[in-house]
Short mmCIF file of C-alpha atoms in Angstrom, two decimals:
data_model
loop_
_atom_site.label_atom_id
_atom_site.label_comp_id
_atom_site.label_asym_id
_atom_site.label_seq_id
_atom_site.Cartn_x
_atom_site.Cartn_y
_atom_site.Cartn_z
CA UNK A 14 3.09 2.07 -24.94
CA UNK A 15 5.06 0.49 -22.17
CA UNK A 16 4.70 3.52 -19.98
CA UNK A 17 0.80 3.44 -20.58
CA UNK A 18 0.68 -0.31 -19.59
CA UNK A 19 2.79 0.37 -16.39
CA UNK A 20 0.42 3.32 -15.55
CA UNK A 21 -2.73 0.94 -15.93
CA UNK A 22 -1.19 -1.87 -13.88
CA UNK A 23 0.02 0.54 -11.27
CA UNK A 24 -3.21 2.33 -10.82
CA UNK A 25 -4.99 -1.13 -10.57
CA UNK A 26 -2.74 -2.22 -7.80
CA UNK A 27 -2.95 1.09 -5.92
CA UNK A 28 -6.74 1.18 -6.08
CA UNK A 29 -7.02 -2.40 -4.82
CA UNK A 30 -4.53 -1.62 -2.07
CA UNK A 31 -6.49 1.49 -1.05
CA UNK A 32 -9.73 -0.30 -0.78
CA UNK A 33 -8.10 -2.84 1.41
CA UNK A 34 -6.74 -0.31 3.70
CA UNK A 35 -10.33 1.07 4.10
CA UNK A 36 -11.64 -2.28 4.78
CA UNK A 37 -9.17 -3.26 7.25
CA UNK A 38 -9.45 0.13 9.01
CA UNK A 39 -13.05 -0.43 9.67
CA UNK A 40 -13.06 -4.23 10.43
CA UNK A 41 -12.77 -5.10 14.26
CA UNK A 42 -10.64 -8.01 13.62
CA UNK A 43 -7.10 -6.74 14.36
CA UNK A 44 -6.80 -8.69 17.65
CA UNK A 45 -8.63 -12.16 18.19
CA UNK A 46 -8.49 -14.07 21.47
CA UNK A 47 -6.32 -17.04 21.49
CA UNK A 48 -7.76 -20.45 22.24
CA UNK A 49 -4.97 -22.15 24.24
CA UNK A 50 -4.99 -24.01 27.57
CA UNK A 51 -8.02 -23.25 29.53
CA UNK A 52 -9.60 -21.18 26.56
CA UNK A 53 -9.65 -24.30 24.17
CA UNK A 54 -13.33 -24.64 24.34
CA UNK A 55 -15.23 -21.41 24.77
CA UNK A 56 -18.84 -19.99 23.84
CA UNK A 57 -17.66 -16.81 22.53
CA UNK A 58 -15.05 -15.15 20.53
CA UNK A 59 -13.55 -11.50 21.22
CA UNK A 60 -12.47 -9.18 18.41
CA UNK A 61 -10.83 -6.04 18.91
CA UNK A 62 -10.43 -3.44 16.24
CA UNK A 63 -9.42 0.30 15.92
CA UNK A 64 -12.99 1.50 16.28
CA UNK A 65 -14.82 -1.02 18.27
CA UNK A 66 -14.64 -4.28 19.93
CA UNK A 67 -17.14 -7.23 19.19
CA UNK A 68 -18.12 -10.41 21.01
CA UNK A 69 -19.40 -13.46 18.77
CA UNK A 70 -21.42 -16.14 20.50
CA UNK A 71 -21.20 -19.60 19.39
CA UNK A 72 -24.72 -19.36 18.23
CA UNK A 73 -23.62 -16.76 15.61
CA UNK A 74 -24.97 -13.68 17.46
CA UNK A 75 -22.43 -10.78 17.50
CA UNK A 76 -22.64 -7.74 19.75
CA UNK A 77 -20.13 -4.83 19.00
CA UNK A 78 -19.35 -1.74 21.17
CA UNK A 79 -17.55 1.35 19.89
CA UNK A 80 -14.56 2.36 21.94
CA UNK A 81 -15.74 5.02 24.45
CA UNK A 82 -12.35 6.85 24.67
CA UNK A 83 -9.59 7.24 22.26
CA UNK A 84 -7.19 8.04 25.10
CA UNK A 85 -8.19 4.80 26.81
CA UNK A 86 -7.01 2.63 24.01
CA UNK A 87 -3.56 1.04 23.95
CA UNK A 88 -0.79 3.10 22.28
CA UNK A 89 -0.54 0.86 19.23
CA UNK A 90 -4.13 1.02 18.50
CA UNK A 91 -4.13 4.71 18.71
CA UNK A 92 -1.27 5.24 16.42
CA UNK A 93 -2.67 2.50 14.04
CA UNK A 94 -6.08 4.29 13.91
CA UNK A 95 -4.40 7.70 12.82
CA UNK A 96 -1.93 6.18 10.35
CA UNK A 97 -4.50 3.92 8.65
CA UNK A 98 -6.77 6.88 8.31
CA UNK A 99 -3.93 8.84 6.83
CA UNK A 100 -3.14 6.05 4.46
CA UNK A 101 -6.65 5.93 3.20
CA UNK A 102 -6.84 9.70 2.72
CA UNK A 103 -3.43 9.52 0.72
CA UNK A 104 -4.91 6.74 -1.42
CA UNK A 105 -7.81 9.01 -2.49
CA UNK A 106 -5.40 11.82 -2.98
CA UNK A 107 -3.08 9.69 -4.93
CA UNK A 108 -5.85 8.43 -7.22
CA UNK A 109 -7.00 12.00 -8.03
CA UNK A 110 -3.50 12.99 -8.96
CA UNK A 111 -2.71 9.92 -11.00
CA UNK A 112 -5.86 10.03 -12.97
CA UNK A 113 -5.19 13.79 -13.79
CA UNK A 114 -1.79 12.94 -15.17
CA UNK A 115 -2.85 9.59 -16.84
CA UNK A 116 -2.23 9.34 -20.61
CA UNK A 117 -5.77 8.27 -20.95
CA UNK A 118 -7.15 11.66 -19.60
CA UNK A 119 -6.97 15.21 -20.92
CA UNK A 120 -6.92 17.00 -17.70
CA UNK A 121 -3.59 18.33 -18.32
CA UNK A 122 -2.45 19.25 -21.86
CA UNK A 123 1.41 19.39 -21.35
CA UNK A 124 2.82 16.00 -21.67
CA UNK A 125 5.95 16.77 -19.60
CA UNK A 126 3.64 18.00 -16.61
CA UNK A 127 1.55 14.79 -17.03
CA UNK A 128 4.55 12.63 -16.49
CA UNK A 129 5.48 14.44 -13.40
CA UNK A 130 2.20 14.32 -12.02
CA UNK A 131 1.94 10.53 -12.33
CA UNK A 132 5.31 10.43 -10.64
CA UNK A 133 3.96 12.50 -7.91
CA UNK A 134 0.98 10.11 -7.66
CA UNK A 135 3.29 7.10 -7.40
CA UNK A 136 5.13 8.79 -4.53
CA UNK A 137 1.83 9.52 -2.65
CA UNK A 138 0.92 5.80 -2.99
CA UNK A 139 4.35 4.67 -1.71
CA UNK A 140 3.83 6.86 1.42
CA UNK A 141 0.35 5.39 1.76
CA UNK A 142 1.86 1.86 1.71
CA UNK A 143 4.43 2.98 4.31
CA UNK A 144 1.75 4.48 6.61
CA UNK A 145 -0.37 1.38 6.58
CA UNK A 146 2.78 -0.96 7.00
CA UNK A 147 4.03 0.51 10.06
CA UNK A 148 1.06 0.17 12.35
CA UNK A 149 0.40 -3.24 11.00
CA UNK A 150 3.74 -4.66 11.71
CA UNK A 151 3.73 -2.93 15.29
CA UNK A 152 0.56 -4.41 16.34
CA UNK A 153 1.52 -7.86 15.07
CA UNK A 154 4.75 -7.66 16.88
CA UNK A 155 3.03 -6.77 20.03
CA UNK A 156 0.61 -9.57 19.72
CA UNK A 157 3.36 -12.10 19.14
CA UNK A 158 5.33 -10.82 22.12
CA UNK A 159 2.32 -10.93 24.39
CA UNK A 160 1.38 -14.31 23.04
CA UNK A 161 4.69 -15.88 24.29
CA UNK A 162 5.01 -13.87 27.50
CA UNK A 163 4.62 -16.22 30.43
CA UNK A 164 3.34 -13.28 32.61
CA UNK A 165 0.34 -12.71 30.43
CA UNK A 166 -2.70 -14.89 31.51
CA UNK A 167 -4.14 -17.11 28.80
CA UNK A 168 -7.48 -15.39 28.85
CA UNK A 169 -5.61 -12.02 27.87
CA UNK A 170 -3.50 -13.58 25.03
CA UNK A 171 -4.24 -12.53 21.64
CA UNK A 172 -3.62 -13.81 17.99
CA UNK A 173 -3.32 -11.95 14.72
CA UNK A 174 -6.63 -11.08 13.15
CA UNK A 175 -7.78 -10.86 9.49
CA UNK A 176 -7.41 -7.09 9.39
CA UNK A 177 -3.59 -7.35 9.93
CA UNK A 178 -3.17 -9.76 7.08
CA UNK A 179 -5.36 -7.48 4.92
CA UNK A 180 -3.10 -4.57 5.93
CA UNK A 181 -0.05 -6.36 4.76
CA UNK A 182 -1.59 -7.23 1.44
CA UNK A 183 -2.72 -3.62 1.23
CA UNK A 184 0.87 -2.33 1.94
CA UNK A 185 2.32 -4.72 -0.67
CA UNK A 186 -0.20 -3.69 -3.43
CA UNK A 187 0.43 0.13 -2.67
CA UNK A 188 4.17 -0.18 -2.53
CA UNK A 189 4.23 -2.27 -5.82
CA UNK A 190 1.67 -0.06 -7.56
CA UNK A 191 3.49 3.27 -6.61
CA UNK A 192 6.80 1.83 -7.67
CA UNK A 193 5.12 0.90 -11.20
CA UNK A 194 3.86 4.48 -11.45
CA UNK A 195 7.35 5.73 -10.86
CA UNK A 196 8.69 3.34 -13.41
CA UNK A 197 6.22 4.58 -15.99
CA UNK A 198 7.48 8.07 -15.48
CA UNK A 199 11.15 6.94 -16.18
CA UNK A 200 10.00 4.83 -19.08
CA UNK A 201 8.04 7.70 -20.55
CA UNK A 202 11.03 10.10 -19.95
CA UNK A 203 13.30 7.79 -21.82
CA UNK A 204 10.72 7.43 -24.71
CA UNK A 205 10.50 11.35 -25.00
CA UNK A 206 14.05 11.67 -26.27
CA UNK A 207 14.45 10.67 -29.94
CA UNK A 208 17.17 8.29 -30.84
CA UNK A 209 19.86 9.99 -32.95
CA UNK A 210 21.47 8.05 -35.50
CA UNK A 211 24.90 8.76 -37.06
CA UNK A 212 24.67 9.61 -40.68
CA UNK A 213 25.45 6.86 -43.07
CA UNK A 214 28.52 7.08 -45.18
CA UNK A 215 27.88 7.15 -48.81
CA UNK A 216 29.93 4.75 -50.86
CA UNK A 217 30.67 5.49 -54.63
CA UNK A 218 30.05 2.78 -57.27
CA UNK A 219 33.80 1.67 -57.40
CA UNK A 220 33.59 0.59 -53.66
CA UNK A 221 35.65 3.56 -52.31
CA UNK A 222 34.24 6.27 -50.00
CA UNK A 223 32.93 9.34 -51.77
CA UNK A 224 35.47 12.01 -52.14
CA UNK A 225 33.30 14.70 -50.67
CA UNK A 226 33.49 12.91 -47.29
CA UNK A 227 37.08 14.03 -47.09
CA UNK A 228 37.62 17.66 -46.04
#
């Protein structure tokens, strides 16, 4: 019962994390222009993402342009694009593997194999969380370093966008959900071994131990 609850909770967290990874990967709000010094009042806002860059006017009009060249992107964006796509793919693979081994499905008949499949799904989700955590932290670090670098002009300074926060949340959900799936395997493995109780000693009516216990 405990293992089934851990499976359900772990799958829910992992699915939510995978959805956040996909949303963060597609959104163009990884880097946002900073409103400091001479940029305090501007008529437009610049967003930079993995696939496109957008300019939002103060009137609400938004114009986006897809990146023309992959090699022309900054190194952190190139690696972030690859790792987030891998993380999203691993999320889908992890979902298929976990559902195949879940206790609520009959895809696999052998209970021992099902437990190992769920454990494998948890490991896949953990790797998915790590694959999205690395680029998110890397880009956030580059943004912070560039923001406090006096050599960078104010017009080129950037701030952390919403996609990075979503990436952090997705990584937390994937790592937590994957850990719960692994814990469900351990709990199920423990429950599969019956508890052996020592034979009770029979006592005679007189209060002494039965003589047949003495050999």
